[in-house]
């Protein structure tokens, strides 16, 4: 019979493989290869399965599922915030009632966990409620002075069709919050808020504190598991399977034993270790963005220009006629969509980012001056 570890390994590998095919298969590097082919076949199979499902299920249920999906994915809602609250409360409860009893007395080693939780929740709350840098008519002139258009990613006199305002450089209209955000990074569902100029360093504090909290909890639970193995003498025991065969202790047998006898500790360990690795990688990515003075939005434009070509080329109404006059006078068009697209396409990913001022100036601008 397939044991738990093998099943978990197969599920993990399958999930990571399918996720990579779906996400990376649409980009130019894989589009014409076998990963792109697998993605097209997978999406075709999903479409056929969805069509068959729609034929078998009443229209009212299909409409309800669609409304729920649209609400969760494409509107500003507290669903992911509630998930965060559930994870924090659940993890804290398991730590309090299942981990703390293994300590002879409450000491600094065990109490540090609650300090990290308090710091993380504080960053989460402030980042969720603070204005990310919403551009309104009252503050429009102030935001226009922050950054100069670079002529590649941001052009002059580019109007937001929704807000009816000229877009400041490095800003972007968030379709979920329905407002333009200064130095737009991305919309974060975890905090149910956009990440922009005014709350980016709070967001950094949130993800870094999350990574530290998860890694520290992983370390503490690992110490508890090691204590259980040593104090119960599990390494010297013999294990008998259903057929009567004897086995000496191994990592796989010890893991199965701990999963069966301490399921809540195992759930806590798996959750915080996975989140710790993910948030550590995410934090390192944002460290890179800070050191190079770019946003997630600009990073995507830089590395995936084909995805943003139409958006980068779009100009406000009436801007085309002025460009034609400038083109006749000078023989070139500074903001011609074709030239902007060509410039982005020909720019190698190794070049310096447009707003890069050097490491220390970048850090000061992003973390101190904003």
CSV table of C-alpha atoms in Angstrom, one decimal:
chain,number,residue,atom,x,y,z
A,1,UNK,CA,0.0,0.0,0.0
A,2,UNK,CA,1.3,3.5,-0.9
A,3,UNK,CA,2.4,5.2,2.3
A,4,UNK,CA,1.6,8.8,3.2
A,5,UNK,CA,5.0,10.3,2.4
A,6,UNK,CA,5.0,8.9,-1.1
A,7,UNK,CA,1.5,10.2,-1.7
A,8,UNK,CA,2.4,13.6,-0.4
A,9,UNK,CA,5.5,13.7,-2.6
A,10,UNK,CA,3.6,12.7,-5.7
A,11,UNK,CA,0.8,15.3,-5.0
A,12,UNK,CA,3.4,18.0,-4.5
A,13,UNK,CA,5.4,17.1,-7.6
A,14,UNK,CA,2.1,17.0,-9.6
A,15,UNK,CA,0.9,20.3,-8.3
A,16,UNK,CA,4.2,22.1,-8.9
A,17,UNK,CA,4.5,20.6,-12.4
A,18,UNK,CA,1.0,21.5,-13.5
A,19,UNK,CA,1.3,25.0,-12.0
A,20,UNK,CA,4.6,25.6,-13.9
A,21,UNK,CA,3.0,24.4,-17.2
A,22,UNK,CA,-0.1,26.6,-16.8
A,23,UNK,CA,1.9,29.7,-15.7
A,24,UNK,CA,5.1,29.5,-17.7
A,25,UNK,CA,3.7,27.7,-20.8
A,26,UNK,CA,2.1,30.9,-22.1
A,27,UNK,CA,5.3,32.9,-22.4
A,28,UNK,CA,7.5,33.1,-25.5
A,29,UNK,CA,10.3,30.9,-24.1
A,30,UNK,CA,8.0,27.8,-23.7
A,31,UNK,CA,5.1,28.8,-26.1
A,32,UNK,CA,6.4,26.8,-29.1
A,33,UNK,CA,7.9,24.0,-27.1
A,34,UNK,CA,6.5,20.9,-25.5
A,35,UNK,CA,5.6,22.8,-22.3
A,36,UNK,CA,3.5,25.2,-24.4
A,37,UNK,CA,1.9,22.2,-26.2
A,38,UNK,CA,1.1,20.5,-22.8
A,39,UNK,CA,-0.5,23.8,-21.6
A,40,UNK,CA,-2.7,24.0,-24.7
A,41,UNK,CA,-3.8,20.4,-24.3
A,42,UNK,CA,-4.4,20.9,-20.6
A,43,UNK,CA,-6.5,24.0,-21.2
A,44,UNK,CA,-8.4,22.2,-24.0
A,45,UNK,CA,-9.2,19.3,-21.7
A,46,UNK,CA,-10.3,21.7,-18.9
A,47,UNK,CA,-12.5,23.6,-21.4
A,48,UNK,CA,-14.1,20.3,-22.5
A,49,UNK,CA,-14.6,19.2,-18.9
A,50,UNK,CA,-16.2,22.6,-18.1
A,51,UNK,CA,-18.5,22.4,-21.1
A,52,UNK,CA,-19.6,18.9,-20.0
A,53,UNK,CA,-20.1,20.1,-16.5
A,54,UNK,CA,-22.3,23.0,-17.7
A,55,UNK,CA,-24.5,20.6,-19.6
A,56,UNK,CA,-25.1,18.5,-16.6
A,57,UNK,CA,-25.6,21.2,-13.9
A,58,UNK,CA,-28.5,23.6,-13.7
A,59,UNK,CA,-28.0,27.1,-14.9
A,60,UNK,CA,-28.7,28.6,-11.5
A,61,UNK,CA,-25.8,26.7,-10.0
A,62,UNK,CA,-23.4,27.6,-12.8
A,63,UNK,CA,-24.4,31.3,-12.4
A,64,UNK,CA,-23.8,31.1,-8.6
A,65,UNK,CA,-20.4,29.5,-9.0
A,66,UNK,CA,-19.5,32.2,-11.6
A,67,UNK,CA,-20.6,35.0,-9.3
A,68,UNK,CA,-18.7,33.6,-6.3
A,69,UNK,CA,-15.5,33.2,-8.5
A,70,UNK,CA,-15.8,36.7,-9.8
A,71,UNK,CA,-16.3,38.0,-6.3
A,72,UNK,CA,-13.3,36.3,-4.9
A,73,UNK,CA,-10.9,36.9,-7.8
A,74,UNK,CA,-12.0,40.2,-9.3
A,75,UNK,CA,-13.4,42.3,-6.5
A,76,UNK,CA,-12.0,43.8,-3.4
A,77,UNK,CA,-13.2,41.5,-0.6
A,78,UNK,CA,-12.0,40.2,2.8
A,79,UNK,CA,-11.9,36.5,1.9
A,80,UNK,CA,-8.1,36.1,1.9
A,81,UNK,CA,-7.9,38.3,5.0
A,82,UNK,CA,-10.2,35.9,6.8
A,83,UNK,CA,-8.0,33.1,5.7
A,84,UNK,CA,-5.0,34.9,7.1
A,85,UNK,CA,-6.9,35.4,10.4
A,86,UNK,CA,-7.8,31.7,10.4
A,87,UNK,CA,-4.1,30.6,9.9
A,88,UNK,CA,-2.8,33.0,12.6
A,89,UNK,CA,-5.4,32.0,15.2
A,90,UNK,CA,-5.2,28.3,14.3
A,91,UNK,CA,-1.4,28.3,14.3
A,92,UNK,CA,-1.3,30.2,17.6
A,93,UNK,CA,-3.7,27.8,19.2
A,94,UNK,CA,-1.7,24.7,18.2
A,95,UNK,CA,1.5,26.4,19.4
A,96,UNK,CA,-0.1,27.3,22.7
A,97,UNK,CA,-1.7,24.0,23.5
A,98,UNK,CA,0.6,21.5,21.8
A,99,UNK,CA,4.0,23.1,21.7
A,100,UNK,CA,4.3,25.1,24.9
A,101,UNK,CA,3.5,22.0,27.1
A,102,UNK,CA,6.8,20.5,26.0
A,103,UNK,CA,8.7,23.3,27.7
A,104,UNK,CA,9.4,22.8,31.5
A,105,UNK,CA,8.6,26.4,32.1
A,106,UNK,CA,7.7,29.5,30.0
A,107,UNK,CA,11.0,31.0,28.9
A,108,UNK,CA,12.1,33.6,26.3
A,109,UNK,CA,12.7,30.8,23.8
A,110,UNK,CA,9.0,30.0,23.7
A,111,UNK,CA,7.6,33.5,24.3
A,112,UNK,CA,9.5,35.0,21.3
A,113,UNK,CA,6.9,33.3,19.1
A,114,UNK,CA,4.2,35.6,20.4
A,115,UNK,CA,6.3,38.7,19.9
A,116,UNK,CA,6.8,37.7,16.2
A,117,UNK,CA,3.0,37.1,15.9
A,118,UNK,CA,2.2,40.5,17.4
A,119,UNK,CA,4.7,42.2,15.0
A,120,UNK,CA,3.3,40.4,12.0
A,121,UNK,CA,-0.3,41.1,12.8
A,122,UNK,CA,0.5,44.8,13.3
A,123,UNK,CA,2.2,45.1,9.9
A,124,UNK,CA,-0.8,43.3,8.4
A,125,UNK,CA,-3.3,45.6,9.9
A,126,UNK,CA,-1.5,48.8,9.1
A,127,UNK,CA,-0.8,47.7,5.5
A,128,UNK,CA,-4.4,46.7,5.0
A,129,UNK,CA,-5.8,50.1,6.2
A,130,UNK,CA,-3.2,52.6,5.0
A,131,UNK,CA,-3.6,54.6,1.8
A,132,UNK,CA,-1.3,53.1,-0.8
A,133,UNK,CA,-1.0,56.4,-2.7
A,134,UNK,CA,-4.4,56.7,-4.4
A,135,UNK,CA,-4.3,59.5,-7.0
A,136,UNK,CA,-7.2,61.9,-6.8
A,137,UNK,CA,-7.8,65.3,-8.3
A,138,UNK,CA,-6.9,66.9,-5.0
A,139,UNK,CA,-3.4,65.3,-4.9
A,140,UNK,CA,-2.8,64.8,-8.7
A,141,UNK,CA,-0.4,67.7,-9.0
A,142,UNK,CA,1.7,66.5,-6.1
A,143,UNK,CA,2.1,63.0,-7.6
A,144,UNK,CA,2.9,64.4,-11.0
A,145,UNK,CA,6.1,65.8,-9.5
A,146,UNK,CA,7.4,62.5,-8.0
A,147,UNK,CA,8.9,60.9,-11.1
A,148,UNK,CA,9.9,61.8,-14.6
A,149,UNK,CA,8.6,59.7,-17.5
A,150,UNK,CA,11.3,57.5,-18.9
A,151,UNK,CA,10.0,57.4,-22.4
A,152,UNK,CA,9.8,53.5,-22.5
A,153,UNK,CA,7.5,52.3,-19.8
A,154,UNK,CA,5.9,55.7,-19.1
A,155,UNK,CA,5.2,58.5,-21.6
A,156,UNK,CA,4.1,62.0,-21.1
A,157,UNK,CA,0.4,63.0,-21.3
A,158,UNK,CA,-0.8,59.5,-20.9
A,159,UNK,CA,-4.3,59.6,-19.7
A,160,UNK,CA,-6.2,57.1,-17.5
A,161,UNK,CA,-9.5,56.5,-19.3
A,162,UNK,CA,-11.2,55.6,-16.1
A,163,UNK,CA,-10.0,58.3,-13.7
A,164,UNK,CA,-9.9,60.9,-16.5
A,165,UNK,CA,-6.5,62.2,-15.2
A,166,UNK,CA,-3.1,62.3,-16.8
A,167,UNK,CA,-1.2,59.4,-15.3
A,168,UNK,CA,1.9,60.2,-13.3
A,169,UNK,CA,5.0,58.2,-14.1
A,170,UNK,CA,5.2,54.8,-12.4
A,171,UNK,CA,1.5,54.9,-11.6
A,172,UNK,CA,-1.1,52.3,-12.7
A,173,UNK,CA,-4.9,52.0,-12.5
A,174,UNK,CA,-5.9,49.1,-10.4
A,175,UNK,CA,-9.1,47.5,-11.8
A,176,UNK,CA,-9.9,45.9,-8.4
A,177,UNK,CA,-9.7,49.1,-6.3
A,178,UNK,CA,-10.8,51.2,-9.3
A,179,UNK,CA,-8.2,54.0,-8.7
A,180,UNK,CA,-4.8,54.9,-10.0
A,181,UNK,CA,-2.0,54.2,-7.5
A,182,UNK,CA,1.3,56.1,-7.3
A,183,UNK,CA,4.4,53.9,-7.8
A,184,UNK,CA,2.0,50.9,-8.2
A,185,UNK,CA,3.6,47.6,-7.3
A,186,UNK,CA,0.7,45.1,-7.3
A,187,UNK,CA,-2.7,44.5,-5.7
A,188,UNK,CA,-2.3,42.2,-2.7
A,189,UNK,CA,-5.3,40.0,-1.8
A,190,UNK,CA,-3.7,39.1,1.5
A,191,UNK,CA,-4.1,42.6,2.8
A,192,UNK,CA,-7.0,43.4,0.5
A,193,UNK,CA,-5.3,46.6,-0.6
A,194,UNK,CA,-3.0,47.9,-3.4
A,195,UNK,CA,0.7,48.1,-2.7
A,196,UNK,CA,2.0,51.5,-3.7
A,197,UNK,CA,4.2,54.4,-2.8
A,198,UNK,CA,2.8,55.0,0.7
A,199,UNK,CA,2.5,51.5,2.0
A,200,UNK,CA,5.2,49.6,0.2
A,201,UNK,CA,7.7,49.6,3.2
A,202,UNK,CA,4.8,48.4,5.4
A,203,UNK,CA,4.2,45.6,3.0
A,204,UNK,CA,7.9,44.7,3.1
A,205,UNK,CA,7.7,44.5,6.9
A,206,UNK,CA,4.6,42.2,6.6
A,207,UNK,CA,6.2,39.7,4.3
A,208,UNK,CA,9.6,39.7,6.1
A,209,UNK,CA,7.9,39.3,9.5
A,210,UNK,CA,5.8,36.5,8.0
A,211,UNK,CA,8.9,34.7,6.7
A,212,UNK,CA,10.7,35.1,10.1
A,213,UNK,CA,7.6,33.9,12.0
A,214,UNK,CA,7.2,30.8,9.9
A,215,UNK,CA,10.9,29.9,9.9
A,216,UNK,CA,11.1,30.4,13.7
A,217,UNK,CA,8.0,28.3,14.2
A,218,UNK,CA,9.5,25.6,12.0
A,219,UNK,CA,12.7,25.6,14.1
A,220,UNK,CA,10.7,25.3,17.4
A,221,UNK,CA,8.5,22.5,16.2
A,222,UNK,CA,11.6,20.7,14.8
A,223,UNK,CA,13.2,21.0,18.3
A,224,UNK,CA,10.0,19.5,19.8
A,225,UNK,CA,10.0,16.6,17.3
A,226,UNK,CA,13.7,15.9,18.1
A,227,UNK,CA,12.9,15.9,21.8
A,228,UNK,CA,10.1,13.4,21.3
A,229,UNK,CA,12.4,11.1,19.2
A,230,UNK,CA,15.1,11.2,21.8
A,231,UNK,CA,13.0,11.1,25.0
A,232,UNK,CA,10.8,8.3,23.8
A,233,UNK,CA,13.8,6.3,22.4
A,234,UNK,CA,12.3,6.0,19.0
A,235,UNK,CA,15.6,5.5,17.3
A,236,UNK,CA,16.4,2.3,19.2
A,237,UNK,CA,12.9,0.7,18.8
A,238,UNK,CA,12.0,-2.0,16.3
A,239,UNK,CA,8.9,-1.6,14.1
A,240,UNK,CA,6.7,-4.4,12.9
A,241,UNK,CA,4.6,-4.1,9.8
A,242,UNK,CA,1.3,-6.0,9.0
A,243,UNK,CA,3.2,-9.0,7.6
A,244,UNK,CA,5.3,-9.4,10.8
A,245,UNK,CA,8.5,-8.0,9.4
A,246,UNK,CA,10.8,-6.0,11.7
A,247,UNK,CA,12.4,-2.7,10.7
A,248,UNK,CA,14.9,-0.5,12.4
A,249,UNK,CA,14.1,3.2,12.7
A,250,UNK,CA,14.4,5.3,9.6
A,251,UNK,CA,13.5,8.9,8.6
A,252,UNK,CA,10.4,7.6,6.8
A,253,UNK,CA,9.2,5.5,9.7
A,254,UNK,CA,9.8,8.3,12.3
A,255,UNK,CA,8.0,10.7,10.1
A,256,UNK,CA,5.0,8.4,9.8
A,257,UNK,CA,5.0,7.8,13.5
A,258,UNK,CA,5.0,11.6,14.3
A,259,UNK,CA,2.3,12.2,11.7
A,260,UNK,CA,0.0,9.6,13.3
A,261,UNK,CA,0.7,10.4,17.0
A,262,UNK,CA,1.1,14.2,16.7
A,263,UNK,CA,-1.1,15.2,13.8
A,264,UNK,CA,-1.7,18.8,14.9
A,265,UNK,CA,2.0,19.4,15.3
A,266,UNK,CA,2.6,17.8,11.9
A,267,UNK,CA,0.0,20.1,10.3
A,268,UNK,CA,1.6,23.2,12.0
A,269,UNK,CA,5.1,22.1,10.8
A,270,UNK,CA,4.1,21.5,7.2
A,271,UNK,CA,2.1,24.7,7.0
A,272,UNK,CA,4.8,27.0,8.5
A,273,UNK,CA,7.7,25.3,6.6
A,274,UNK,CA,6.0,25.7,3.2
A,275,UNK,CA,4.9,29.3,4.0
A,276,UNK,CA,8.3,30.1,5.3
A,277,UNK,CA,10.1,28.9,2.2
A,278,UNK,CA,7.5,30.8,-0.1
A,279,UNK,CA,7.7,34.0,1.9
A,280,UNK,CA,11.5,33.9,2.1
A,281,UNK,CA,11.7,33.7,-1.7
A,282,UNK,CA,9.1,36.4,-2.0
A,283,UNK,CA,11.1,38.6,0.4
A,284,UNK,CA,14.3,38.1,-1.5
A,285,UNK,CA,12.5,39.0,-4.7
A,286,UNK,CA,11.3,42.3,-3.2
A,287,UNK,CA,14.8,42.9,-1.8
A,288,UNK,CA,16.0,42.7,-5.4
A,289,UNK,CA,13.3,45.2,-6.4
A,290,UNK,CA,14.3,47.6,-3.7
A,291,UNK,CA,18.0,47.4,-4.6
A,292,UNK,CA,17.2,48.1,-8.3
A,293,UNK,CA,14.4,50.6,-7.6
A,294,UNK,CA,11.7,48.9,-9.6
A,295,UNK,CA,8.2,47.7,-8.9
A,296,UNK,CA,6.6,44.3,-9.5
A,297,UNK,CA,4.6,46.0,-12.3
A,298,UNK,CA,7.8,47.4,-13.9
A,299,UNK,CA,9.5,44.0,-13.5
A,300,UNK,CA,6.7,42.3,-15.4
A,301,UNK,CA,6.9,44.9,-18.1
A,302,UNK,CA,10.6,44.5,-18.4
A,303,UNK,CA,10.7,40.7,-18.5
A,304,UNK,CA,7.5,40.0,-20.3
A,305,UNK,CA,7.2,42.9,-22.8
A,306,UNK,CA,4.8,41.1,-25.1
A,307,UNK,CA,2.2,40.8,-22.4
A,308,UNK,CA,2.2,44.6,-21.8
A,309,UNK,CA,2.8,45.8,-25.4
A,310,UNK,CA,-0.7,47.0,-26.0
A,311,UNK,CA,-1.0,48.8,-22.6
A,312,UNK,CA,2.4,50.5,-23.1
A,313,UNK,CA,1.5,51.7,-26.5
A,314,UNK,CA,-1.9,53.1,-25.6
A,315,UNK,CA,-2.1,56.9,-25.8
A,316,UNK,CA,-4.8,59.3,-24.7
A,317,UNK,CA,-7.4,60.6,-27.1
A,318,UNK,CA,-6.1,63.4,-29.3
A,319,UNK,CA,-2.5,62.5,-28.6
A,320,UNK,CA,-2.0,60.9,-32.0
A,321,UNK,CA,-2.6,64.1,-34.0
A,322,UNK,CA,0.0,65.9,-31.9
A,323,UNK,CA,2.5,63.1,-32.5
A,324,UNK,CA,2.0,63.2,-36.3
A,325,UNK,CA,2.8,67.0,-36.3
A,326,UNK,CA,6.0,66.3,-34.2
A,327,UNK,CA,6.9,63.4,-36.5
A,328,UNK,CA,6.7,65.7,-39.6
A,329,UNK,CA,8.8,68.3,-37.9
A,330,UNK,CA,11.6,66.2,-36.5
A,331,UNK,CA,11.4,63.0,-38.6
A,332,UNK,CA,10.8,60.9,-35.5
A,333,UNK,CA,8.1,60.3,-32.9
A,334,UNK,CA,9.2,60.1,-29.3
A,335,UNK,CA,6.0,58.3,-28.2
A,336,UNK,CA,5.1,56.4,-31.3
A,337,UNK,CA,3.6,53.1,-30.1
A,338,UNK,CA,5.5,51.1,-32.7
A,339,UNK,CA,8.8,52.7,-31.6
A,340,UNK,CA,8.0,52.2,-27.9
A,341,UNK,CA,7.2,48.5,-28.5
A,342,UNK,CA,10.4,48.0,-30.6
A,343,UNK,CA,12.5,49.7,-27.9
A,344,UNK,CA,11.1,47.4,-25.2
A,345,UNK,CA,11.4,44.3,-27.3
A,346,UNK,CA,15.1,45.1,-28.2
A,347,UNK,CA,16.0,46.0,-24.6
A,348,UNK,CA,17.9,43.0,-23.0
A,349,UNK,CA,16.9,42.0,-19.5
A,350,UNK,CA,20.4,42.6,-18.2
A,351,UNK,CA,20.3,46.4,-18.6
A,352,UNK,CA,19.8,48.7,-15.7
A,353,UNK,CA,16.3,49.7,-14.8
A,354,UNK,CA,15.1,53.2,-15.8
A,355,UNK,CA,14.9,54.5,-12.2
A,356,UNK,CA,18.0,52.8,-10.8
A,357,UNK,CA,20.1,55.4,-8.9
A,358,UNK,CA,22.5,53.0,-7.2
A,359,UNK,CA,22.0,50.7,-4.3
A,360,UNK,CA,22.1,53.2,-1.4
A,361,UNK,CA,20.1,55.9,-3.1
A,362,UNK,CA,17.5,53.3,-4.1
A,363,UNK,CA,17.2,52.1,-0.5
A,364,UNK,CA,16.9,55.7,0.7
A,365,UNK,CA,14.2,56.6,-1.9
A,366,UNK,CA,12.1,53.4,-1.4
A,367,UNK,CA,12.4,52.9,2.4
A,368,UNK,CA,13.1,56.3,3.9
A,369,UNK,CA,11.8,59.1,1.6
A,370,UNK,CA,8.4,57.6,0.8
